[in-house]
Amino acid sequence: MKSATILHPLLCIGAAFLSSAQAIKLNKREDGEPRVVGLQLQRQHISDPVAYDKARSRLRRRQEGTVDVTIDNLATLYYFNASLGTPPQDIRVHLDTGSSDLWVNSPNSRLCSMQSNPCGVSGTYVANSSSTYEYLDSDFNISYVDGSGASGDYVTDTIHITGVELEQFQFGVGYTSSSSQGILGIGYPSNEVQVARNNKAPYDNLPAKLAADGHIASNAYSMWLNGINATSGSLLFGGVNRAQYQGELVSLPIERVGDEFNEFYITMTKLSLGSTTIQEDMALAVLVDSGSTLTYLPDDIVAEIYNMTNAVYEETEGVAFVPCALGEQTANMTFTFSEPASIAVSLNELVIDFADLTGRQLSFSNGVPACLFGVAPAGDSTNVLGDTFLRSAYVVYDLDNNEISLAQTVFNPGEADILEIGTGPDAVPEANLVSAPVAASSGLPKDSGAGTVAPWVSGTMVAGSLAALVGALVLIF
């Protein structure tokens, strides 16, 4: 795609959102100073990623400049710090490309008012303590498949994100809530709660608002999560960082769901492990979702992966465990999309040490240390490329052109080299659109008419296909 001559965000604050080894290369923009914004994102470990993925799976109706964000990493929730209101009230919210609303808790909810203060880390928002707060309606209501969720008001207020201030920014306030963690959804506005539940027009969520207010040129951003052991990555609204990927960016069309674009589905055509092709000639829709900790694929594909890695599947937990030594193997799991787009994920990025998450080391019955495996069965639910895939990919989300651009990530890069994403077709700099994109023939959610499709619900595999795996420990490639 056409190149742009520019940029890195703010010289004064940009360095704070890059790793200490990564200096800033600021390319002068020909038509003025770069429009950029920086956020800091961090990674948070969670002890039960599958339970989290199930819980965050929202029931939703279906038809059915540059911002640099440093992302901090804890097994794989990525979050950032911001503030709301006047004077500012600090919050910490989980970043999610699979949803589209920002919502935060009220301290008066039953959950947040508990003596244990479960919302203390993430922070809360008191509407009446802000002089810039405005009430909109009481239509905010987000639900999860396990029965949890949040409901309350839609409001507008000022949001502050590392030097950028957006006035009259719309978000939800959870006065009734069963989740202590607020969420910032940066997906399509058409996937917002008020659109899905109440048939209202979409509003400008964070990336759309940044574009509308002129902080970035278009509704587009790039994400780089760094490696499995990294504590931070970066999110760049309105630009790409050439230092964080290798090879060329390849742009793929986003698949429509029904007659509209509302989520980040792309088509996967082939999957390999090492030199072995697991499945080819596919046209499988997969959801690119930073809010999902693991990667979820069709059961037959996962059964073959487990067979090759001698994974032990725990049906009650919906996950598999492998010998931790698997992470020392040099093989890659290669995800292929429309040619020439492909991403290679090394096995060490898929082997998650449970001791790092829980403080205790799991082992098989023969004493071999056991680690969580980063691929799980999707069952009857959505196929998802979650964080175990995304850490190996540099991903550009171009919502204005309904495209996703992919390149192989560079772990721990050096000097940042930022280019601005422009406007119009071919806006992503130095990216090439695939010439013969494959359209998905399976994997897209079906329009139920009534409007509830629940992705990421339990991944239940056929027991017979896994029975032979239990206790197997010899690695086969």
Tab-separated table of C-alpha atoms in Angstrom:
chain	number	residue	atom	x	y	z
A	1	MET	CA	0.000	0.000	0.000
A	2	LYS	CA	1.088	3.560	-0.461
A	3	SER	CA	3.805	4.742	1.842
A	4	ALA	CA	3.602	7.735	4.080
A	5	THR	CA	6.585	9.802	5.126
A	6	ILE	CA	6.118	10.242	8.830
A	7	LEU	CA	6.258	9.966	12.183
A	8	HIS	CA	6.373	9.080	15.663
A	9	PRO	CA	4.109	10.539	18.199
A	10	LEU	CA	5.152	12.872	20.843
A	11	LEU	CA	8.824	13.417	21.399
A	12	CYS	CA	8.101	14.484	24.936
A	13	ILE	CA	6.139	11.391	25.978
A	14	GLY	CA	6.779	8.812	23.278
A	15	ALA	CA	9.945	7.483	24.892
A	16	ALA	CA	8.001	6.529	27.977
A	17	PHE	CA	6.061	3.959	25.990
A	18	LEU	CA	8.979	2.187	24.336
A	19	SER	CA	11.257	-0.395	25.849
A	20	SER	CA	14.495	0.969	27.246
A	21	ALA	CA	16.373	-0.566	24.314
A	22	GLN	CA	14.118	1.076	21.744
A	23	ALA	CA	14.987	4.639	20.781
A	24	ILE	CA	12.718	6.900	18.766
A	25	LYS	CA	13.158	7.700	15.108
A	26	LEU	CA	10.856	10.621	14.331
A	27	ASN	CA	10.183	11.066	10.626
A	28	LYS	CA	9.165	14.618	9.782
A	29	ARG	CA	5.699	14.788	8.335
A	30	GLU	CA	5.446	16.814	5.146
A	31	ASP	CA	2.149	18.521	5.988
A	32	GLY	CA	2.835	19.333	9.634
A	33	GLU	CA	3.449	17.722	12.987
A	34	PRO	CA	2.346	14.105	13.385
A	35	ARG	CA	-1.047	13.455	14.958
A	36	VAL	CA	-0.243	10.845	17.556
A	37	VAL	CA	-1.307	9.592	20.976
A	38	GLY	CA	0.433	7.249	23.410
A	39	LEU	CA	-1.028	4.695	25.800
A	40	GLN	CA	0.727	2.283	28.091
A	41	LEU	CA	-0.491	-1.309	28.031
A	42	GLN	CA	0.674	-3.981	30.419
A	43	ARG	CA	0.362	-7.734	30.598
A	44	GLN	CA	-1.372	-9.516	33.458
A	45	HIS	CA	-1.089	-13.205	34.295
A	46	ILE	CA	-4.291	-15.114	34.967
A	47	SER	CA	-4.364	-18.585	36.466
A	48	ASP	CA	-7.285	-19.967	34.436
A	49	PRO	CA	-7.246	-18.526	30.907
A	50	VAL	CA	-9.984	-20.768	29.521
A	51	ALA	CA	-12.391	-19.841	32.322
A	52	TYR	CA	-11.611	-16.206	31.624
A	53	ASP	CA	-12.156	-16.611	27.888
A	54	LYS	CA	-15.520	-18.250	28.526
A	55	ALA	CA	-16.580	-15.566	30.985
A	56	ARG	CA	-15.725	-12.671	28.694
A	57	SER	CA	-17.614	-14.219	25.827
A	58	ARG	CA	-20.328	-11.621	25.385
A	59	LEU	CA	-23.784	-12.578	24.188
A	60	ARG	CA	-24.353	-10.223	21.341
A	61	ARG	CA	-26.849	-9.746	18.596
A	62	ARG	CA	-25.563	-10.420	15.100
A	63	GLN	CA	-26.656	-9.832	11.579
A	64	GLU	CA	-25.278	-11.078	13.122
A	65	GLY	CA	-1.798	11.143	13.133
A	66	THR	CA	-0.526	7.881	15.400
A	67	VAL	CA	-1.197	6.728	18.876
A	68	ASP	CA	1.555	4.722	20.506
A	69	VAL	CA	0.431	2.538	23.359
A	70	THR	CA	2.739	0.480	25.489
A	71	ILE	CA	0.972	-2.686	26.594
A	72	ASP	CA	1.836	-4.489	29.807
A	73	ASN	CA	1.608	-8.273	29.809
A	74	LEU	CA	0.403	-10.465	33.164
A	75	ALA	CA	-0.814	-15.357	30.961
A	76	THR	CA	-2.275	-12.897	28.838
A	77	LEU	CA	-4.529	-10.056	29.690
A	78	TYR	CA	-3.336	-6.799	28.203
A	79	TYR	CA	-4.418	-3.622	29.916
A	80	PHE	CA	-3.613	0.063	30.120
A	81	ASN	CA	-4.052	2.959	32.499
A	82	ALA	CA	-6.178	6.014	31.755
A	83	SER	CA	-8.370	8.448	33.644
A	84	LEU	CA	-11.932	9.704	33.341
A	85	GLY	CA	-13.608	12.923	34.373
A	86	THR	CA	-12.708	16.311	35.821
A	87	PRO	CA	-10.745	16.048	38.050
A	88	PRO	CA	-9.324	12.803	36.590
A	89	GLN	CA	-10.254	9.467	38.170
A	90	ASP	CA	-7.684	6.751	37.466
A	91	ILE	CA	-8.770	3.462	35.901
A	92	ARG	CA	-7.081	0.352	34.532
A	93	VAL	CA	-8.947	-1.440	31.753
A	94	HIS	CA	-8.403	-4.601	29.758
A	95	LEU	CA	-7.783	-4.042	26.052
A	96	ASP	CA	-10.120	-6.025	23.802
A	97	THR	CA	-10.313	-6.008	20.003
A	98	GLY	CA	-13.290	-8.393	20.211
A	99	SER	CA	-15.678	-5.828	21.694
A	100	SER	CA	-16.325	-2.150	21.098
A	101	ASP	CA	-17.379	-0.354	24.294
A	102	LEU	CA	-15.409	1.084	27.155
A	103	TRP	CA	-17.065	0.247	30.438
A	104	VAL	CA	-15.935	0.813	34.014
A	105	ASN	CA	-17.269	-0.033	37.444
A	106	SER	CA	-18.974	2.215	39.941
A	107	PRO	CA	-17.655	1.910	43.518
A	108	ASN	CA	-21.272	1.598	44.672
A	109	SER	CA	-21.890	-1.706	42.917
A	110	ARG	CA	-22.389	-4.661	45.225
A	111	LEU	CA	-19.187	-6.243	43.934
A	112	CYS	CA	-16.956	-3.199	44.271
A	113	SER	CA	-18.294	-2.267	47.704
A	114	MET	CA	-17.266	-5.617	49.208
A	115	GLN	CA	-14.819	-5.448	52.107
A	116	SER	CA	-12.134	-7.207	50.054
A	117	ASN	CA	-12.194	-4.260	47.597
A	118	PRO	CA	-12.011	-6.384	44.427
A	119	CYS	CA	-12.167	-3.314	42.178
A	120	GLY	CA	-9.318	-1.513	43.914
A	121	VAL	CA	-6.663	-2.451	41.373
A	122	SER	CA	-8.725	-1.570	38.304
A	123	GLY	CA	-10.239	1.569	39.762
A	124	THR	CA	-13.790	2.891	39.622
A	125	TYR	CA	-15.637	5.934	38.315
A	126	VAL	CA	-17.926	8.237	40.328
A	127	ALA	CA	-20.054	10.187	37.878
A	128	ASN	CA	-21.160	12.895	40.305
A	129	SER	CA	-17.551	13.643	41.243
A	130	SER	CA	-16.839	14.894	37.725
A	131	SER	CA	-17.819	18.370	36.559
A	132	THR	CA	-17.735	17.231	32.911
A	133	TYR	CA	-20.007	14.172	33.354
A	134	GLU	CA	-23.226	13.995	31.354
A	135	TYR	CA	-25.883	11.290	31.652
A	136	LEU	CA	-27.172	9.800	28.390
A	137	ASP	CA	-29.439	6.860	29.224
A	138	SER	CA	-29.654	3.650	31.245
A	139	ASP	CA	-29.298	1.290	28.286
A	140	PHE	CA	-25.846	-0.057	29.114
A	141	ASN	CA	-26.142	-3.818	29.663
A	142	ILE	CA	-23.401	-6.294	28.808
A	143	SER	CA	-23.780	-10.027	29.499
A	144	TYR	CA	-21.456	-13.008	29.543
A	145	VAL	CA	-22.197	-16.653	28.919
A	146	ASP	CA	-21.554	-17.653	32.542
A	147	GLY	CA	-24.289	-15.273	33.725
A	148	SER	CA	-21.938	-12.491	34.793
A	149	GLY	CA	-21.900	-9.018	33.326
A	150	ALA	CA	-22.552	-5.367	34.032
A	151	SER	CA	-25.418	-2.951	33.592
A	152	GLY	CA	-25.992	0.703	34.253
A	153	ASP	CA	-25.764	3.998	32.407
A	154	TYR	CA	-24.277	5.299	29.228
A	155	VAL	CA	-22.562	8.607	29.976
A	156	THR	CA	-20.124	11.012	28.385
A	157	ASP	CA	-17.106	12.525	30.069
A	158	THR	CA	-13.527	13.497	29.346
A	159	ILE	CA	-11.031	10.652	28.943
A	160	HIS	CA	-7.318	11.262	29.438
A	161	ILE	CA	-4.826	8.890	27.808
A	162	THR	CA	-1.170	9.828	28.165
A	163	GLY	CA	-1.265	13.410	27.044
A	164	VAL	CA	-4.397	13.222	24.916
A	165	GLU	CA	-7.741	14.495	26.142
A	166	LEU	CA	-11.005	13.519	24.452
A	167	GLU	CA	-14.071	15.451	25.537
A	168	GLN	CA	-17.641	14.092	25.549
A	169	PHE	CA	-16.403	10.541	25.179
A	170	GLN	CA	-19.154	7.925	25.554
A	171	PHE	CA	-18.767	4.854	27.789
A	172	GLY	CA	-20.721	2.575	30.097
A	173	VAL	CA	-20.797	2.692	33.899
A	174	GLY	CA	-21.549	-0.575	35.673
A	175	TYR	CA	-23.773	0.132	38.679
A	176	THR	CA	-24.600	-3.565	38.803
A	177	SER	CA	-21.576	-5.681	38.014
A	178	SER	CA	-20.075	-9.105	38.596
A	179	SER	CA	-16.698	-8.354	36.988
A	180	SER	CA	-14.040	-6.331	38.772
A	181	GLN	CA	-12.149	-5.598	35.541
A	182	GLY	CA	-13.297	-2.818	33.226
A	183	ILE	CA	-12.841	-3.353	29.494
A	184	LEU	CA	-11.851	-1.090	26.634
A	185	GLY	CA	-13.255	-2.473	23.400
A	186	ILE	CA	-11.657	-1.061	20.244
A	187	GLY	CA	-13.563	-3.041	17.619
A	188	TYR	CA	-16.136	-1.884	15.088
A	189	PRO	CA	-18.677	0.643	16.446
A	190	SER	CA	-21.378	-1.558	14.876
A	191	ASN	CA	-20.590	-4.102	17.614
A	192	GLU	CA	-21.363	-1.727	20.486
A	193	VAL	CA	-23.910	-2.743	23.115
A	194	GLN	CA	-26.414	-0.007	22.264
A	195	VAL	CA	-26.363	-1.084	18.617
A	196	ALA	CA	-26.683	-4.788	19.344
A	197	ARG	CA	-29.257	-4.603	22.131
A	198	ASN	CA	-31.236	-1.464	21.421
A	199	ASN	CA	-30.964	-0.925	17.657
A	200	LYS	CA	-29.469	2.512	18.215
A	201	ALA	CA	-26.925	4.192	15.996
A	202	PRO	CA	-23.266	3.547	16.828
A	203	TYR	CA	-21.210	6.189	18.594
A	204	ASP	CA	-17.490	6.979	18.234
A	205	ASN	CA	-15.566	4.559	20.441
A	206	LEU	CA	-11.906	5.242	21.240
A	207	PRO	CA	-10.203	4.722	17.848
A	208	ALA	CA	-13.125	6.308	15.990
A	209	LYS	CA	-13.099	9.280	18.380
A	210	LEU	CA	-9.344	9.740	17.975
A	211	ALA	CA	-9.869	9.917	14.215
A	212	ALA	CA	-12.949	12.145	14.422
A	213	ASP	CA	-11.144	14.622	16.681
A	214	GLY	CA	-8.122	14.741	14.366
A	215	HIS	CA	-5.566	13.024	16.586
A	216	ILE	CA	-5.014	10.345	13.932
A	217	ALA	CA	-5.730	10.343	10.206
A	218	SER	CA	-8.068	7.346	10.057
A	219	ASN	CA	-9.705	4.674	12.184
A	220	ALA	CA	-6.780	2.268	12.138
A	221	TYR	CA	-4.181	0.960	14.567
A	222	SER	CA	-1.430	-1.616	14.853
A	223	MET	CA	-0.705	-4.031	17.687
A	224	TRP	CA	2.541	-5.657	18.805
A	225	LEU	CA	2.486	-7.839	21.915
A	226	ASN	CA	6.136	-8.972	21.994
A	227	GLY	CA	7.131	-12.448	23.250
A	228	ILE	CA	5.635	-14.717	25.877
A	229	ASN	CA	8.111	-13.612	28.546
A	230	ALA	CA	7.782	-9.903	27.840
A	231	THR	CA	5.974	-7.646	30.281
A	232	SER	CA	4.839	-5.094	27.717
A	233	GLY	CA	4.060	-4.532	24.077
A	234	SER	CA	2.656	-1.604	22.139
A	235	LEU	CA	-0.456	-0.372	20.428
A	236	LEU	CA	-0.099	2.332	17.813
A	237	PHE	CA	-3.253	4.194	16.834
A	238	GLY	CA	-2.895	5.685	13.378
A	239	GLY	CA	0.484	4.224	12.476
A	240	VAL	CA	2.840	1.282	12.058
A	241	ASN	CA	6.275	0.703	13.560
A	242	ARG	CA	8.554	-0.880	10.968
A	243	ALA	CA	11.039	-1.918	13.661
A	244	GLN	CA	8.492	-4.307	15.170
A	245	TYR	CA	7.976	-6.564	12.160
A	246	GLN	CA	10.026	-8.295	9.493
A	247	GLY	CA	9.233	-8.882	5.853
A	248	GLU	CA	6.294	-7.103	4.291
A	249	LEU	CA	2.853	-6.351	5.617
A	250	VAL	CA	0.237	-8.351	3.726
A	251	SER	CA	-3.335	-7.038	3.800
A	252	LEU	CA	-6.327	-9.371	3.984
A	253	PRO	CA	-10.007	-8.466	3.625
A	254	ILE	CA	-12.089	-8.719	6.775
A	255	GLU	CA	-15.055	-11.058	6.345
A	256	ARG	CA	-18.572	-9.715	6.638
A	257	VAL	CA	-20.904	-11.220	9.220
A	258	GLY	CA	-24.262	-11.288	7.485
A	259	ASP	CA	-24.327	-8.067	5.510
A	260	GLU	CA	-22.041	-5.954	7.689
A	261	PHE	CA	-18.576	-5.690	9.171
A	262	ASN	CA	-18.705	-5.998	12.938
A	263	GLU	CA	-15.809	-8.220	14.007
A	264	PHE	CA	-12.297	-9.055	12.859
A	265	TYR	CA	-12.789	-12.306	10.953
A	266	ILE	CA	-10.195	-13.296	8.355
A	267	THR	CA	-9.826	-16.530	6.369
A	268	MET	CA	-7.249	-19.186	7.272
A	269	THR	CA	-6.335	-21.608	4.479
A	270	LYS	CA	-3.678	-23.926	5.925
A	271	LEU	CA	-2.089	-25.020	9.214
A	272	SER	CA	1.252	-26.799	9.613
A	273	LEU	CA	3.366	-28.008	12.528
A	274	GLY	CA	7.012	-28.323	11.667
A	275	SER	CA	7.192	-29.908	8.227
A	276	THR	CA	3.834	-31.654	8.631
A	277	THR	CA	0.692	-30.174	7.111
A	278	ILE	CA	-2.178	-30.598	9.552
A	279	GLN	CA	-4.864	-29.296	7.217
A	280	GLU	CA	-4.839	-27.445	3.900
A	281	ASP	CA	-7.265	-26.157	1.296
A	282	MET	CA	-9.327	-24.609	4.074
A	283	ALA	CA	-11.492	-21.526	3.879
A	284	LEU	CA	-11.977	-21.191	7.630
A	285	ALA	CA	-13.071	-17.936	9.235
A	286	VAL	CA	-11.050	-17.135	12.359
A	287	LEU	CA	-11.586	-14.223	14.730
A	288	VAL	CA	-8.512	-12.110	15.509
A	289	ASP	CA	-9.080	-11.221	19.161
A	290	SER	CA	-6.667	-9.756	21.700
A	291	GLY	CA	-9.240	-10.353	24.439
A	292	SER	CA	-8.842	-14.132	24.150
A	293	THR	CA	-5.883	-15.578	26.031
A	294	LEU	CA	-5.579	-18.797	24.009
A	295	THR	CA	-6.106	-19.802	20.373
A	296	TYR	CA	-9.226	-21.869	19.609
A	297	LEU	CA	-9.471	-24.036	16.481
A	298	PRO	CA	-11.829	-26.748	15.162
A	299	ASP	CA	-11.796	-29.932	17.217
A	300	ASP	CA	-10.456	-32.221	14.487
A	301	ILE	CA	-7.520	-29.899	13.857
A	302	VAL	CA	-6.778	-29.592	17.562
A	303	ALA	CA	-6.945	-33.372	18.006
A	304	GLU	CA	-4.217	-33.734	15.373
A	305	ILE	CA	-2.109	-31.046	17.042
A	306	TYR	CA	-2.478	-32.801	20.384
A	307	ASN	CA	-1.539	-36.100	18.796
A	308	MET	CA	1.658	-34.595	17.370
A	309	THR	CA	2.644	-32.870	20.606
A	310	ASN	CA	1.487	-35.666	22.930
A	311	ALA	CA	-0.729	-33.201	24.743
A	312	VAL	CA	-2.957	-34.451	27.549
A	313	TYR	CA	-6.430	-32.965	27.282
A	314	GLU	CA	-8.389	-32.196	30.452
A	315	GLU	CA	-12.010	-32.125	29.351
A	316	THR	CA	-13.284	-30.635	32.599
A	317	GLU	CA	-10.949	-27.663	32.169
A	318	GLY	CA	-11.183	-27.431	28.387
A	319	VAL	CA	-7.394	-27.213	28.006
A	320	ALA	CA	-4.435	-29.446	27.291
A	321	PHE	CA	-1.129	-29.897	29.063
A	322	VAL	CA	2.198	-30.780	27.478
A	323	PRO	CA	5.650	-31.565	28.844
A	324	CYS	CA	7.319	-28.228	29.506
A	325	ALA	CA	10.308	-29.482	27.496
A	326	LEU	CA	8.161	-29.111	24.368
A	327	GLY	CA	8.982	-25.418	24.519
A	328	GLU	CA	12.613	-26.260	23.788
A	329	GLN	CA	11.727	-27.737	20.399
A	330	THR	CA	12.536	-25.634	17.351
A	331	ALA	CA	9.399	-26.445	15.343
A	332	ASN	CA	6.925	-23.736	14.343
A	333	MET	CA	3.172	-23.876	14.010
A	334	THR	CA	2.524	-21.988	10.770
A	335	PHE	CA	-0.825	-20.311	10.134
A	336	THR	CA	-1.405	-19.595	6.440
A	337	PHE	CA	-4.024	-17.226	5.075
A	338	SER	CA	-4.581	-16.038	1.517
A	339	GLU	CA	-1.167	-16.198	-0.148
A	340	PRO	CA	1.351	-14.892	0.668
A	341	ALA	CA	0.201	-14.131	4.230
A	342	SER	CA	1.467	-16.519	6.913
A	343	ILE	CA	2.591	-16.319	10.537
A	344	ALA	CA	4.975	-18.798	12.183
A	345	VAL	CA	4.436	-19.352	15.915
A	346	SER	CA	7.307	-21.138	17.630
A	347	LEU	CA	6.415	-23.857	20.118
A	348	ASN	CA	7.990	-21.949	22.979
A	349	GLU	CA	5.322	-19.267	22.431
A	350	LEU	CA	2.619	-21.932	22.861
A	351	VAL	CA	3.974	-23.623	25.994
A	352	ILE	CA	2.851	-21.684	29.067
A	353	ASP	CA	4.514	-22.511	32.366
A	354	PHE	CA	1.730	-22.946	34.897
A	355	ALA	CA	4.169	-22.231	37.715
A	356	ASP	CA	4.503	-18.695	36.373
A	357	LEU	CA	0.736	-18.250	36.668
A	358	THR	CA	-0.032	-19.975	39.948
A	359	GLY	CA	3.256	-20.377	41.798
A	360	ARG	CA	2.976	-24.165	41.731
A	361	GLN	CA	4.475	-26.605	39.263
A	362	LEU	CA	2.137	-29.168	37.738
A	363	SER	CA	3.505	-32.537	36.659
A	364	PHE	CA	2.359	-35.674	34.961
A	365	SER	CA	2.068	-38.923	36.914
A	366	ASN	CA	5.632	-39.850	35.977
A	367	GLY	CA	6.995	-36.614	37.442
A	368	VAL	CA	7.554	-34.800	34.139
A	369	PRO	CA	6.757	-31.071	34.545
A	370	ALA	CA	3.511	-30.137	32.796
A	371	CYS	CA	2.783	-26.826	31.067
A	372	LEU	CA	-0.416	-25.368	29.654
A	373	PHE	CA	-0.688	-25.565	25.859
A	374	GLY	CA	-1.764	-22.418	24.030
A	375	VAL	CA	-4.212	-24.049	21.582
A	376	ALA	CA	-7.618	-25.356	22.680
A	377	PRO	CA	-10.665	-26.845	20.922
A	378	ALA	CA	-13.363	-24.406	19.858
A	379	GLY	CA	-16.173	-26.949	20.108
A	380	ASP	CA	-19.329	-25.411	18.675
A	381	SER	CA	-18.024	-21.910	19.198
A	382	THR	CA	-15.955	-19.357	17.326
A	383	ASN	CA	-12.492	-20.129	15.995
A	384	VAL	CA	-10.240	-17.540	17.626
A	385	LEU	CA	-6.673	-16.412	17.045
A	386	GLY	CA	-5.940	-15.206	20.561
A	387	ASP	CA	-2.856	-13.935	22.317
A	388	THR	CA	-0.867	-17.149	21.848
A	389	PHE	CA	-1.026	-16.393	18.113
A	390	LEU	CA	-0.928	-12.614	18.284
A	391	ARG	CA	2.386	-12.425	20.136
A	392	SER	CA	4.066	-13.753	16.980
A	393	ALA	CA	2.198	-11.451	14.596
A	394	TYR	CA	2.353	-7.755	13.906
A	395	VAL	CA	-1.270	-6.865	13.173
A	396	VAL	CA	-2.709	-3.733	11.599
A	397	TYR	CA	-6.463	-3.233	12.005
A	398	ASP	CA	-7.763	-0.878	9.293
A	399	LEU	CA	-11.419	-0.360	10.168
A	400	ASP	CA	-11.958	2.305	7.525
A	401	ASN	CA	-10.937	-0.069	4.714
A	402	ASN	CA	-12.099	-3.315	6.381
A	403	GLU	CA	-8.677	-4.929	6.146
A	404	ILE	CA	-6.215	-6.617	8.472
A	405	SER	CA	-2.518	-6.524	7.598
A	406	LEU	CA	-0.153	-9.170	8.979
A	407	ALA	CA	3.617	-9.535	9.238
A	408	GLN	CA	5.963	-11.675	11.312
A	409	THR	CA	6.804	-9.931	14.567
A	410	VAL	CA	10.260	-8.905	15.719
A	411	PHE	CA	10.781	-9.589	19.405
A	412	ASN	CA	12.602	-6.922	21.412
A	413	PRO	CA	13.398	-4.580	18.495
A	414	GLY	CA	15.718	-1.608	18.488
A	415	GLU	CA	15.022	1.936	17.336
A	416	ALA	CA	11.375	2.647	16.569
A	417	ASP	CA	10.611	3.573	12.961
A	418	ILE	CA	7.094	4.968	12.728
A	419	LEU	CA	5.012	5.599	9.618
A	420	GLU	CA	1.557	7.153	9.638
A	421	ILE	CA	-1.491	5.321	8.354
A	422	GLY	CA	-3.130	7.678	5.901
A	423	THR	CA	-6.650	7.957	4.540
A	424	GLY	CA	-8.522	6.301	1.705
A	425	PRO	CA	-7.653	3.005	-0.014
A	426	ASP	CA	-4.103	1.712	0.417
A	427	ALA	CA	-3.781	3.741	3.613
A	428	VAL	CA	-1.466	1.329	5.458
A	429	PRO	CA	2.102	2.244	4.482
A	430	GLU	CA	4.248	-0.333	2.694
A	431	ALA	CA	1.511	-2.993	2.817
A	432	ASN	CA	0.417	-5.114	-0.135
A	433	LEU	CA	-3.134	-6.360	-0.595
A	434	VAL	CA	-3.380	-10.054	-1.491
A	435	SER	CA	-4.219	-10.475	-5.159
A	436	ALA	CA	-6.539	-13.479	-4.821
A	437	PRO	CA	-8.172	-13.454	-1.378
A	438	VAL	CA	-9.959	-16.630	-0.305
A	439	ALA	CA	-13.485	-16.088	1.018
A	440	ALA	CA	-14.507	-18.029	4.113
A	441	SER	CA	-16.838	-20.968	3.526
A	442	SER	CA	-17.054	-22.038	7.183
A	443	GLY	CA	-16.547	-20.611	10.642
A	444	LEU	CA	-18.598	-17.436	10.375
A	445	PRO	CA	-21.386	-16.994	12.946
A	446	LYS	CA	-24.859	-17.689	11.640
A	447	ASP	CA	-27.590	-15.114	11.925
A	448	SER	CA	-30.017	-16.555	14.459
A	449	GLY	CA	-32.642	-13.899	13.860
A	450	ALA	CA	-33.170	-13.555	17.604
A	451	GLY	CA	-29.662	-12.321	17.955
A	452	THR	CA	-27.561	-14.315	20.366
A	453	VAL	CA	-24.361	-15.902	19.275
A	454	ALA	CA	-21.879	-16.781	22.002
A	455	PRO	CA	-18.304	-17.237	20.887
A	456	TRP	CA	-15.595	-18.841	23.003
A	457	VAL	CA	-17.977	-20.998	24.978
A	458	SER	CA	-16.805	-24.393	26.083
A	459	GLY	CA	-14.480	-26.256	23.792
A	460	THR	CA	-15.604	-29.840	24.147
A	461	MET	CA	-13.699	-32.439	22.188
A	462	VAL	CA	-14.838	-35.889	21.209
A	463	ALA	CA	-13.552	-38.096	24.007
A	464	GLY	CA	-12.669	-40.966	21.724
A	465	SER	CA	-10.224	-38.908	19.710
A	466	LEU	CA	-8.343	-37.945	22.859
A	467	ALA	CA	-8.372	-41.133	24.870
A	468	ALA	CA	-5.143	-42.347	23.319
A	469	LEU	CA	-3.369	-39.140	24.270
A	470	VAL	CA	-3.619	-39.491	28.034
A	471	GLY	CA	-0.257	-40.281	29.537
A	472	ALA	CA	1.641	-40.027	26.256
A	473	LEU	CA	4.907	-38.170	26.750
A	474	VAL	CA	7.094	-38.968	23.734
A	475	LEU	CA	7.387	-35.960	21.474
A	476	ILE	CA	6.626	-36.746	17.839
A	477	PHE	CA	7.457	-34.460	14.926
